[in-house]
Amino acid sequence: MKGRPLLYTSYEADQGLLNTTSKKVMLGLFLLVLVSIPFQVIPGLKFLGQGGWLRLLSTTAIFAIGALGLNILTGLAGQVSLGHAFFMGVGAYTAVWLGGPVDGPLLGLGLPIWIWLPAAGIVAALIGVAVGPTAVRVRGLYLAIVTLGLVFIGDYLFRNWASLTGGAQVGRDFPPLEFRWWKEESPVIDFTTPSTWFGVEVSGIAKTFFLLALLAGVYTLLAKNLQRTRVGRAFMSIRDRDIAAEIMGVNEFAYKLLAFGISSFYAGIAGALLASFLTRVIPEQWNLFLSVQFIAIILIGGAGTVTGALLGSAFVVLLPRIVQNFTLWLQSLALEGEGILGAIANVFIATSQTDFGLINTMAGVGPGLSVAQLNLVLYGLLIIGFLIFEPLGLFGIWLRIRNYWKGWPFTY
Amino acid sequence: MITGLVVLAQATADGNAFAQMLVGGISFGAIYALLAMGFVIIFKATSVINFAHGALTGLGAFLVVAFATVLDFPGRFLTSFPEWAQWTANVLTAFAVAALFGVLIERVFLRPMVGEALFAVAIVTLGIDIVVRTITNDFIGTQPRPVGAPWGLNVIDLGWVIIAWSEVIQIVVTIVLLVAIAMFLRTRTGVAMRATAFDQETARAQGVNVGRVFSVAWAIGAFLAAVAGLFYSVFPRRATGVDQATAFIAFRAFPAVIIGGLDSIPGAVVGGFAVGIAESAANTYLGFEFLGNGFPGIVGYLLMMVVLLIRPYGLFGTPEIRRV
């Protein structure tokens, strides 16, 4: 009996996070690769250990935390929220109020990270629960526009509360990622400058990456576990049919409020980390586009799945860099202008004022789209494309691949 | 409430400023009413929450610029007519092209989504918004593009209140369009549209060409958005013309839709004027000093929150009936 796939002899085994051997092996390998990335030991993946890519991977970890939060609200509880950026902003400014320098011109209490990071989540969660009653009262599509209103009201507050946020278009510095017990002179662990850990040289960005990946891992585990509890199942029942859920004894109002709170907690943590990671942030950062990015992440990844939120984060964060590299490659082909490849590239790339092309590589050249604009258009098209053709997102594609090989060579 | 009290207190003190505020509010409200009405027509006929309405507005405004100033089509062939007639012909052509774009967007991106969850369709329109807005902005460029309106900066000074010609034209056009749409809903196509709004499947079973109704609804929505885009880009609003921020006006019109109720056309009009007047009042009476910059921009949303607390389906919206 032992070792047979899909044969479970206890409920614990059936509900287990790693209920198959291949899942255990894959997770182990994934963690090994993750740890090895900054040390550039795996051939073919060495480029990921360089500064720029490592920064992107760190950003991925932060976005993953935010996306997990939105996934709980939208994917599990089925409440569409465009207000995620607002709660991230609340988290970031809570963090800077508690963790910012005491003697500076702006508000700050100079407290250590173990206070400001959880506080960022808690304050965001409290505000989420406070605005919840308005949001929970309205249903479905009205909710999307109410949360849209939150982003605009938040944007106005952040821009005008200059003593906290630094003011419109100016912004302020956020507390760095460093661990202190209290207000010591030098931090116990500094996650931004290079040092030696266990006899190994670790660069500053590598340490930041390790910290953020660890945090993302912890929050992934929490989100995954939430799905398997009474609360998670209540969320899903509200998503699937709210009236049926109520009849079964799920308190719709309380659980919707709870979903708002948990989602806002994640958003607050992600906001604080993002601001701290970017070091300087202007109040306009927390705008509608950030919210849309998170919607895109969970839709592209696959709504309602934790793996999907992680895949989607990696996809959305890494996409601009990949598009940029691809465009540069096309440009080099077009400029060399030889062979069929060069001719094809030339159609897409505008290299001079008179040259026609869909993409231009220099600002203000020709009518083509700049790389940044191309990225935006791709975002839009990906959201549309995934919703029309693959509603389960990247996770759905993965499921199909997995199920194909499960029965291989049979098709059933 | 507080806004209202302040407005009343000030109005008794200074009648002229109040009249001026009201004129500004009504003409701005007309823009919101046009946007909200297009939004509601699309929602009613196709059950799509159209987050791409801003993109349609920007696109429509840009098409006006393109046809009126760049292409001068068909004005260049109408040399025997006066200048204002040529401009009007250009603008009407631009509106028609904008309506065609509306039809095209529905046909390509939203027809495959018929029958899917409303939320998924709403997010598709967010994607459309990003795509259309980015491409339109690339065409608009970094400098504002004037629309070349023939009435220019002319105003009518009545002594106690000053009204810009563009405001007069705008209010007249809005009223004409309101009446036209009310009459249109009584035509054969209009009845088909109302039947589709009521129940798509049943309408289809009765022989209504539901696909055509979708196209007509999107054409009307895009057309109204283009009209609003034009009036937003002339003198008392943004005299410099169409720029990359023009599309954001639609985000300020969303509260108007919700205040009136998502599925009520009269509600959209009422909501539009309410938001317009509230913003204008905030602009006139609530000082820059203690409320900071950009407060009028969120007045609509605050008003919306208050209305929703009292009536979760807006003033005229149909309450959702929950059947077990």
PDB file of N, CA and C in Angstrom, chain A residues 303-350:
ATOM      1  N   ALA A 303      -6.434  32.861 -10.110  1.00  0.00           N
ATOM      2  CA  ALA A 303      -7.114  33.359  -8.925  1.00  0.00           C
ATOM      3  C   ALA A 303      -7.430  32.223  -7.961  1.00  0.00           C
ATOM      4  N   GLY A 304      -7.233  32.470  -6.668  1.00  0.00           N
ATOM      5  CA  GLY A 304      -7.608  31.498  -5.661  1.00  0.00           C
ATOM      6  C   GLY A 304      -6.549  30.474  -5.326  1.00  0.00           C
ATOM      7  N   THR A 305      -5.387  30.561  -5.963  1.00  0.00           N
ATOM      8  CA  THR A 305      -4.343  29.592  -5.658  1.00  0.00           C
ATOM      9  C   THR A 305      -3.095  30.314  -5.163  1.00  0.00           C
ATOM     10  N   VAL A 306      -2.472  29.742  -4.135  1.00  0.00           N
ATOM     11  CA  VAL A 306      -1.270  30.353  -3.569  1.00  0.00           C
ATOM     12  C   VAL A 306      -0.111  30.267  -4.566  1.00  0.00           C
ATOM     13  N   THR A 307       0.045  29.086  -5.184  1.00  0.00           N
ATOM     14  CA  THR A 307       1.100  28.937  -6.184  1.00  0.00           C
ATOM     15  C   THR A 307       0.922  29.962  -7.296  1.00  0.00           C
ATOM     16  N   GLY A 308      -0.335  30.181  -7.681  1.00  0.00           N
ATOM     17  CA  GLY A 308      -0.613  31.136  -8.740  1.00  0.00           C
ATOM     18  C   GLY A 308      -0.159  32.532  -8.370  1.00  0.00           C
ATOM     19  N   ALA A 309      -0.395  32.926  -7.108  1.00  0.00           N
ATOM     20  CA  ALA A 309       0.014  34.267  -6.678  1.00  0.00           C
ATOM     21  C   ALA A 309       1.530  34.416  -6.793  1.00  0.00           C
ATOM     22  N   LEU A 310       2.262  33.346  -6.446  1.00  0.00           N
ATOM     23  CA  LEU A 310       3.726  33.416  -6.520  1.00  0.00           C
ATOM     24  C   LEU A 310       4.181  33.465  -7.976  1.00  0.00           C
ATOM     25  N   LEU A 311       3.610  32.582  -8.809  1.00  0.00           N
ATOM     26  CA  LEU A 311       3.978  32.566 -10.231  1.00  0.00           C
ATOM     27  C   LEU A 311       3.662  33.908 -10.870  1.00  0.00           C
ATOM     28  N   GLY A 312       2.465  34.431 -10.568  1.00  0.00           N
ATOM     29  CA  GLY A 312       2.042  35.699 -11.144  1.00  0.00           C
ATOM     30  C   GLY A 312       2.974  36.838 -10.756  1.00  0.00           C
ATOM     31  N   SER A 313       3.409  36.858  -9.482  1.00  0.00           N
ATOM     32  CA  SER A 313       4.323  37.918  -9.041  1.00  0.00           C
ATOM     33  C   SER A 313       5.602  37.868  -9.852  1.00  0.00           C
ATOM     34  N   ALA A 314       6.175  36.668  -9.975  1.00  0.00           N
ATOM     35  CA  ALA A 314       7.419  36.542 -10.732  1.00  0.00           C
ATOM     36  C   ALA A 314       7.200  37.012 -12.162  1.00  0.00           C
ATOM     37  N   PHE A 315       6.077  36.612 -12.745  1.00  0.00           N
ATOM     38  CA  PHE A 315       5.789  36.962 -14.138  1.00  0.00           C
ATOM     39  C   PHE A 315       5.699  38.474 -14.310  1.00  0.00           C
ATOM     40  N   VAL A 316       4.875  39.114 -13.453  1.00  0.00           N
ATOM     41  CA  VAL A 316       4.618  40.550 -13.629  1.00  0.00           C
ATOM     42  C   VAL A 316       5.854  41.386 -13.308  1.00  0.00           C
ATOM     43  N   VAL A 317       6.635  40.954 -12.306  1.00  0.00           N
ATOM     44  CA  VAL A 317       7.807  41.752 -11.936  1.00  0.00           C
ATOM     45  C   VAL A 317       8.933  41.570 -12.948  1.00  0.00           C
ATOM     46  N   LEU A 318       9.098  40.357 -13.450  1.00  0.00           N
ATOM     47  CA  LEU A 318      10.220  40.103 -14.352  1.00  0.00           C
ATOM     48  C   LEU A 318       9.915  40.503 -15.795  1.00  0.00           C
ATOM     49  N   LEU A 319       8.611  40.578 -16.137  1.00  0.00           N
ATOM     50  CA  LEU A 319       8.246  40.857 -17.525  1.00  0.00           C
ATOM     51  C   LEU A 319       8.901  42.117 -18.105  1.00  0.00           C
ATOM     52  N   PRO A 320       8.874  43.266 -17.393  1.00  0.00           N
ATOM     53  CA  PRO A 320       9.465  44.468 -17.983  1.00  0.00           C
ATOM     54  C   PRO A 320      10.933  44.272 -18.352  1.00  0.00           C
ATOM     55  N   ARG A 321      11.680  43.581 -17.470  1.00  0.00           N
ATOM     56  CA  ARG A 321      13.088  43.374 -17.735  1.00  0.00           C
ATOM     57  C   ARG A 321      13.284  42.484 -18.968  1.00  0.00           C
ATOM     58  N   ILE A 322      12.451  41.449 -19.068  1.00  0.00           N
ATOM     59  CA  ILE A 322      12.572  40.540 -20.206  1.00  0.00           C
ATOM     60  C   ILE A 322      12.216  41.268 -21.502  1.00  0.00           C
ATOM     61  N   VAL A 323      11.145  42.080 -21.444  1.00  0.00           N
ATOM     62  CA  VAL A 323      10.759  42.840 -22.636  1.00  0.00           C
ATOM     63  C   VAL A 323      11.874  43.789 -23.039  1.00  0.00           C
ATOM     64  N   GLN A 324      12.482  44.408 -22.025  1.00  0.00           N
ATOM     65  CA  GLN A 324      13.556  45.358 -22.317  1.00  0.00           C
ATOM     66  C   GLN A 324      14.728  44.653 -22.994  1.00  0.00           C
ATOM     67  N   ASN A 325      15.127  43.510 -22.422  1.00  0.00           N
ATOM     68  CA  ASN A 325      16.246  42.776 -23.018  1.00  0.00           C
ATOM     69  C   ASN A 325      15.910  42.330 -24.437  1.00  0.00           C
ATOM     70  N   PHE A 326      14.667  41.883 -24.616  1.00  0.00           N
ATOM     71  CA  PHE A 326      14.237  41.419 -25.928  1.00  0.00           C
ATOM     72  C   PHE A 326      14.286  42.559 -26.938  1.00  0.00           C
ATOM     73  N   THR A 327      13.828  43.757 -26.494  1.00  0.00           N
ATOM     74  CA  THR A 327      13.837  44.907 -27.382  1.00  0.00           C
ATOM     75  C   THR A 327      15.256  45.297 -27.767  1.00  0.00           C
ATOM     76  N   LEU A 328      16.158  45.250 -26.782  1.00  0.00           N
ATOM     77  CA  LEU A 328      17.544  45.598 -27.071  1.00  0.00           C
ATOM     78  C   LEU A 328      18.148  44.610 -28.074  1.00  0.00           C
ATOM     79  N   TRP A 329      17.783  43.345 -27.918  1.00  0.00           N
ATOM     80  CA  TRP A 329      18.275  42.315 -28.824  1.00  0.00           C
ATOM     81  C   TRP A 329      17.756  42.568 -30.234  1.00  0.00           C
ATOM     82  N   LEU A 330      16.452  42.894 -30.329  1.00  0.00           N
ATOM     83  CA  LEU A 330      15.866  43.219 -31.633  1.00  0.00           C
ATOM     84  C   LEU A 330      16.561  44.429 -32.247  1.00  0.00           C
ATOM     85  N   GLN A 331      16.861  45.398 -31.385  1.00  0.00           N
ATOM     86  CA  GLN A 331      17.494  46.616 -31.895  1.00  0.00           C
ATOM     87  C   GLN A 331      18.861  46.313 -32.475  1.00  0.00           C
ATOM     88  N   SER A 332      19.603  45.475 -31.761  1.00  0.00           N
ATOM     89  CA  SER A 332      20.945  45.153 -32.280  1.00  0.00           C
ATOM     90  C   SER A 332      20.821  44.421 -33.610  1.00  0.00           C
ATOM     91  N   LEU A 333      19.801  43.575 -33.726  1.00  0.00           N
ATOM     92  CA  LEU A 333      19.566  42.888 -34.998  1.00  0.00           C
ATOM     93  C   LEU A 333      19.228  43.890 -36.094  1.00  0.00           C
ATOM     94  N   ALA A 334      18.345  44.843 -35.752  1.00  0.00           N
ATOM     95  CA  ALA A 334      17.898  45.807 -36.755  1.00  0.00           C
ATOM     96  C   ALA A 334      19.036  46.700 -37.201  1.00  0.00           C
ATOM     97  N   LEU A 335      19.909  47.058 -36.255  1.00  0.00           N
ATOM     98  CA  LEU A 335      21.007  47.959 -36.605  1.00  0.00           C
ATOM     99  C   LEU A 335      22.039  47.257 -37.468  1.00  0.00           C
ATOM    100  N   GLU A 336      22.293  45.966 -37.180  1.00  0.00           N
ATOM    101  CA  GLU A 336      23.203  45.218 -38.046  1.00  0.00           C
ATOM    102  C   GLU A 336      22.572  45.063 -39.422  1.00  0.00           C
ATOM    103  N   GLY A 337      21.253  44.852 -39.425  1.00  0.00           N
ATOM    104  CA  GLY A 337      20.496  44.881 -40.671  1.00  0.00           C
ATOM    105  C   GLY A 337      20.859  43.825 -41.679  1.00  0.00           C
ATOM    106  N   GLU A 338      21.320  42.671 -41.232  1.00  0.00           N
ATOM    107  CA  GLU A 338      21.686  41.633 -42.190  1.00  0.00           C
ATOM    108  C   GLU A 338      20.781  40.426 -42.032  1.00  0.00           C
ATOM    109  N   GLY A 339      20.528  39.757 -43.139  1.00  0.00           N
ATOM    110  CA  GLY A 339      19.771  38.509 -43.093  1.00  0.00           C
ATOM    111  C   GLY A 339      18.290  38.722 -42.854  1.00  0.00           C
ATOM    112  N   ILE A 340      17.576  37.614 -42.771  1.00  0.00           N
ATOM    113  CA  ILE A 340      16.128  37.672 -42.620  1.00  0.00           C
ATOM    114  C   ILE A 340      15.756  38.197 -41.247  1.00  0.00           C
ATOM    115  N   LEU A 341      16.495  37.743 -40.213  1.00  0.00           N
ATOM    116  CA  LEU A 341      16.216  38.178 -38.844  1.00  0.00           C
ATOM    117  C   LEU A 341      16.298  39.690 -38.731  1.00  0.00           C
ATOM    118  N   GLY A 342      17.351  40.242 -39.327  1.00  0.00           N
ATOM    119  CA  GLY A 342      17.540  41.690 -39.286  1.00  0.00           C
ATOM    120  C   GLY A 342      16.379  42.412 -39.941  1.00  0.00           C
ATOM    121  N   ALA A 343      15.917  41.859 -41.067  1.00  0.00           N
ATOM    122  CA  ALA A 343      14.805  42.490 -41.789  1.00  0.00           C
ATOM    123  C   ALA A 343      13.532  42.446 -40.958  1.00  0.00           C
ATOM    124  N   ILE A 344      13.313  41.298 -40.300  1.00  0.00           N
ATOM    125  CA  ILE A 344      12.122  41.181 -39.457  1.00  0.00           C
ATOM    126  C   ILE A 344      12.203  42.164 -38.300  1.00  0.00           C
ATOM    127  N   ALA A 345      13.375  42.217 -37.669  1.00  0.00           N
ATOM    128  CA  ALA A 345      13.556  43.116 -36.531  1.00  0.00           C
ATOM    129  C   ALA A 345      13.312  44.555 -36.950  1.00  0.00           C
ATOM    130  N   ASN A 346      13.746  44.886 -38.171  1.00  0.00           N
ATOM    131  CA  ASN A 346      13.624  46.266 -38.642  1.00  0.00           C
ATOM    132  C   ASN A 346      12.169  46.715 -38.727  1.00  0.00           C
ATOM    133  N   VAL A 347      11.272  45.765 -38.986  1.00  0.00           N
ATOM    134  CA  VAL A 347       9.859  46.108 -39.061  1.00  0.00           C
ATOM    135  C   VAL A 347       9.361  46.576 -37.699  1.00  0.00           C
ATOM    136  N   PHE A 348       9.880  45.941 -36.648  1.00  0.00           N
ATOM    137  CA  PHE A 348       9.373  46.224 -35.305  1.00  0.00           C
ATOM    138  C   PHE A 348      10.055  47.411 -34.649  1.00  0.00           C
ATOM    139  N   ILE A 349      11.283  47.679 -35.034  1.00  0.00           N
ATOM    140  CA  ILE A 349      12.059  48.673 -34.307  1.00  0.00           C
ATOM    141  C   ILE A 349      12.245  49.923 -35.148  1.00  0.00           C
ATOM    142  N   ALA A 350      11.937  51.075 -34.553  1.00  0.00           N
ATOM    143  CA  ALA A 350      12.249  52.346 -35.203  1.00  0.00           C
ATOM    144  C   ALA A 350      13.590  52.816 -34.671  1.00  0.00           C
TER     145      ALA A 350
END
